[in-house]
Amino acid sequence: MKKLLFAASIAIMGVLPAPMASSQEITLRVANYGGAFTASQRKYAADLFTQRTGVRIQFIDGNPADHLAKMIAARGREAPYDVVYLDDDVQARAIQAGVLQRLDPSLVPNLAHLYDEAKNPEGYGPGMLFYSVGLAFNVERLREAGIPEPKSWADLWDPRLAGRVAVPDLSTIMGRNFLVAAARLNGGDERSLERGIEKIASLRAHSYYTSSATLTTQFQSGDVWAAPWINGRAWGMIDRGAPMRFVIPTEGGFGNMTTIDVAAGTRHAREAHAFINFVLDPLPQLGQAYEIPYGPTNRTLAPVLAAYPELSKKFPASPEDLKQLILVDWKIYNSNHEQAVQLWNRNVIRRR
Amino acid sequence: MATRESRPRRWRHSRSSEPDGASGAGWTWLILPALFVLTVIFFLPMAYLASFSLRPHIGAGTVGSGVTLANYVRFLSDPFYLGVLADTLLIGFVVVSICLLLGYPVAYFLARSRSRWRGVLIFLVVAPLLISTVIRNLGWLPILSDSGLINWVLLELGLTRSPMRLMNNTTGVIIALVHTFLPFMILALVTVIQKIGSDIEEAARNLGAGPLYTFFHVILPLSRPGLLAGYLVVFTSVISAFTTPAMMGGKRVLIMSTLIEQQIRSVLNYAFGAAAAMILLGVAIILTLSSLRQEAKQ
Amino acid sequence: MTTRSNFVLSGIVGIVLAFLMLPLVAVMVSSFSGGPPMAFPPQRFTLRWYEAISADYYGALRTSLIVAVGATALSVVIGTLAALALRRGRMRGQRLLSILCMSPLMVPTLVIGVAGFQFTLVLWDIFHLSIADTIIVLTLGHAAFCVPFVIRSALVAQAHYDLTLEEAAQNLGATPVETFFRVTLPLLMPGIITGGIFAFLASFDDVPVALLLGGSNTVTLPVKILTSIEFSFEASIMAVATLVVIVSLVLMLIVDRLIGLESLIGVGRG
């Protein structure tokens, strides 16, 4: 399988445009998630980009919400980043805060190759991958403890799992998705986030994780047995031999996009556009999907994915797959977000 | 030693018996660089901090103009925030008390010991202080985590059936803070105990007092101001600490320092964050002044 | 003291010392463990975490050292001058000046950081000066709490200072300037060095100021480690930490030989 994928990539590479003329020592500061995702983007996008153009990429790790806070804090002064990877809901907030630039389509020709759903209607950065949020759990530990495998969000509240569930913090996309899931369990939705807070407050969590890297360690050490998580990271662990499983809960998993944008006020707009274009190229997209199973947004890869169902079953491989999942209305969510954070502080984490 | 009379007459008379040039108005100018630098990097920013705390919060990352007490009112009238302040003080109290209990025997030993190991022991006590706080806290991960040393021992010995939560909560913060400040407490206590000559203790012992009795009825009363001063100093440092609670509390432990950081870096409410910072500062100043008064009493 | 209470006391001292050493030992043991860093007991001795230390850590170390050296140098110069002025100057409001110069010690470092950060916003608004995220501003931010350390140590050193030594020097024909450089300064040197060491350690250890005044261009080692713990936890963190512990211990031994650790007694910051 690996050989065929490789051959397919080489073939696709032949179709790619000629490399840019190399520029002097420019370093792009790119805000990313960290951990395995930064590593895979470095491998398949950044390093290759540097080879072709001479432009260096410096990744700065953190949650998109933290990156947004930094950009807002620096408003008017020098932008702290040139390119940012953001969750789609964070992108909506960033656009509203005015810290992103619209893309110049002539500098990002790959935009034409994307699914329509991945394009931003207002001309800002596109989605560069699709992913889903569902349930990840450790099969071995559950079996040893005699607990049946969870099939729904509600199963996380099973008293036998008390103290073994890691709840994602609101600074992560999983956290925000899970909050909506909890709200739905409690008879509400993204309009009534306080119901979600109420529900989550009643869950005896092991801890509240703020990054996938932390959760990976907690799963590895066996401290945590189940958690809402993102398909790519969970499958990453499964592919490396961890005794885990990732399922879409019966109430519905959540569909999301990771967007890549140009920061407002960057001094290297051309190089930023070029990097974004490169990230959307078939080879980096395919490499990323292979390394961590996220769905590429570049349409041209659809036939390749169709030929390898073992790979494409791990992620939303197309907009149709995405529509099977719950798509949160982030505009509504964002208008309630600050209040949700306050309630979270008071009711969820303020306990010994 | 040269006396006034024998000093050659070309030297001017100064009021004190100090040699020429050892003091005088000339030296005063040397304070100017420090004053200037401190004004720019400390006094001015602090003044602006105070002013930020009195401005209205009009949006993430901005402060409005005009003077308002709204931020302070918001803090002081909300039981949630008052609870954060109370938690901070409570944690401070618990940590320093534990430090006092654990530190006193060690300080007593070091103060009175004549053994050749004294130097080594002092080195071991001081060593953790000179290693970066972040590194010290990193070491607690393999010890306090669910699969770490302590839980391994407890589970192997059958003392518990499921791991005890010792990290990412207040317990972990307290353990790590005790570790951070114990050496300070020990060193402060050594000074205090040394001030009370061992002859007084010997006298008490000769009169038949046991070590515990001596402690409560001889050493404690004599060293009370010094003990109190040391207590207050360490207490102030504990409530001001940021790195350790941030690392060990796992975003769950909300005390003044982590609250302030959250407001400034995530929520971007600069005005409220400034107000919280001023409140913390106020408490720290009151405590420091109290400790200085105690020290002066000694 | 009776042998039994001696024994009990030694026991307690032993336990407390073991507690103090525990995290440091854990860091070192963990760095060689093949399994996950949070787990005990350690498995499979390996050196691969040391090989895996990414170059970013060395960059962060460099930044930390540059800032610490800069802040210490600045503090030593202006702090010593200030201490001399406070001890020997004859001016009104001497006590007030003394309190002013030491006041940063009363302020939590986090508050200094917040004040500094908000000050950079003010500087932008008024002068369109963007100085955040530069080595200079971080050095100055650290100097805010380093200067008082030096002043305090230098003042303490002067308290034990015998002015008759200067008198003797001048009796032997030295000019006031010569006296200063050949008698005063050398005698004050241990105190100045102590203050300098405190300042350096405080700067190197600092997290709040570096977090608030720094950015992607000025990542100090503690900040780098903190970010790594949250966002890319690999066991090479433990390897980095072990190296820091070893270097610190070696430096400590050197300092101990030169001036004796007992002279470093004092209360610092958390």
CSV table of C-alpha atoms in Angstrom, one decimal, chain A residues 29 33-36 58-63 66 70 73 75-78 80-81 210-214 217-218 220-221 223 233, chain C residues 36-39 56 117 120-121 124-125 128-133 211 214-217 219 224 227-234:
chain,number,residue,atom,x,y,z
A,29,ARG,CA,6.3,32.5,11.7
A,33,TYR,CA,-1.2,23.2,17.3
A,34,GLY,CA,1.9,21.5,18.4
A,35,GLY,CA,2.9,17.9,18.9
A,36,ALA,CA,2.2,15.3,16.2
A,58,GLN,CA,9.3,28.6,12.3
A,59,PHE,CA,6.3,26.8,14.0
A,60,ILE,CA,5.0,28.3,17.2
A,61,ASP,CA,2.9,25.8,19.2
A,62,GLY,CA,-0.3,26.5,21.1
A,63,ASN,CA,-4.0,26.4,21.0
A,66,ASP,CA,-4.3,31.3,22.6
A,70,LYS,CA,-2.0,36.9,21.0
A,73,ALA,CA,-3.3,41.7,22.0
A,75,ARG,CA,-3.4,44.6,17.2
A,76,GLY,CA,-1.9,47.6,15.6
A,77,ARG,CA,1.6,46.6,16.4
A,78,GLU,CA,3.7,44.1,14.7
A,80,PRO,CA,3.2,38.0,16.0
A,81,TYR,CA,2.6,35.5,13.2
A,210,THR,CA,-5.8,21.5,27.0
A,211,SER,CA,-3.8,19.8,24.2
A,212,SER,CA,-3.8,16.5,22.4
A,213,ALA,CA,-0.2,16.0,23.4
A,214,THR,CA,-1.2,15.8,27.1
A,217,THR,CA,0.5,10.9,27.3
A,218,GLN,CA,-2.4,10.2,29.6
A,220,GLN,CA,-0.3,6.0,27.0
A,221,SER,CA,0.3,5.8,30.8
A,223,ASP,CA,-4.3,7.1,33.5
A,233,ARG,CA,-4.9,11.9,16.9
C,36,PRO,CA,6.4,7.2,29.2
C,37,PRO,CA,8.0,9.9,31.3
C,38,MET,CA,5.2,10.1,33.9
C,39,ALA,CA,5.3,6.4,34.7
C,56,ASP,CA,14.9,25.0,19.8
C,117,PHE,CA,3.3,44.4,29.4
C,120,THR,CA,4.5,48.4,26.3
C,121,LEU,CA,0.9,49.0,25.1
C,124,TRP,CA,2.8,51.9,21.5
C,125,ASP,CA,-0.2,54.2,21.9
C,128,HIS,CA,4.2,54.1,18.2
C,129,LEU,CA,7.2,52.3,19.7
C,130,SER,CA,6.8,48.6,19.5
C,131,ILE,CA,9.3,47.1,21.9
C,132,ALA,CA,7.6,44.0,23.1
C,133,ASP,CA,9.2,40.7,22.2
C,211,LEU,CA,5.7,35.0,29.5
C,214,GLY,CA,8.3,37.9,25.5
C,215,GLY,CA,6.9,36.4,22.3
C,216,SER,CA,7.9,34.1,19.6
C,217,ASN,CA,11.3,35.9,19.1
C,219,VAL,CA,11.6,32.4,24.1
C,224,LYS,CA,10.1,26.8,26.2
C,227,THR,CA,5.1,25.2,26.3
C,228,SER,CA,6.6,21.9,25.4
C,229,ILE,CA,5.0,20.2,28.4
C,230,GLU,CA,1.6,21.3,27.3
C,231,PHE,CA,1.8,21.1,23.5
C,232,SER,CA,4.4,18.5,22.5
C,233,PHE,CA,5.3,16.4,25.5
C,234,GLU,CA,8.2,14.2,24.7
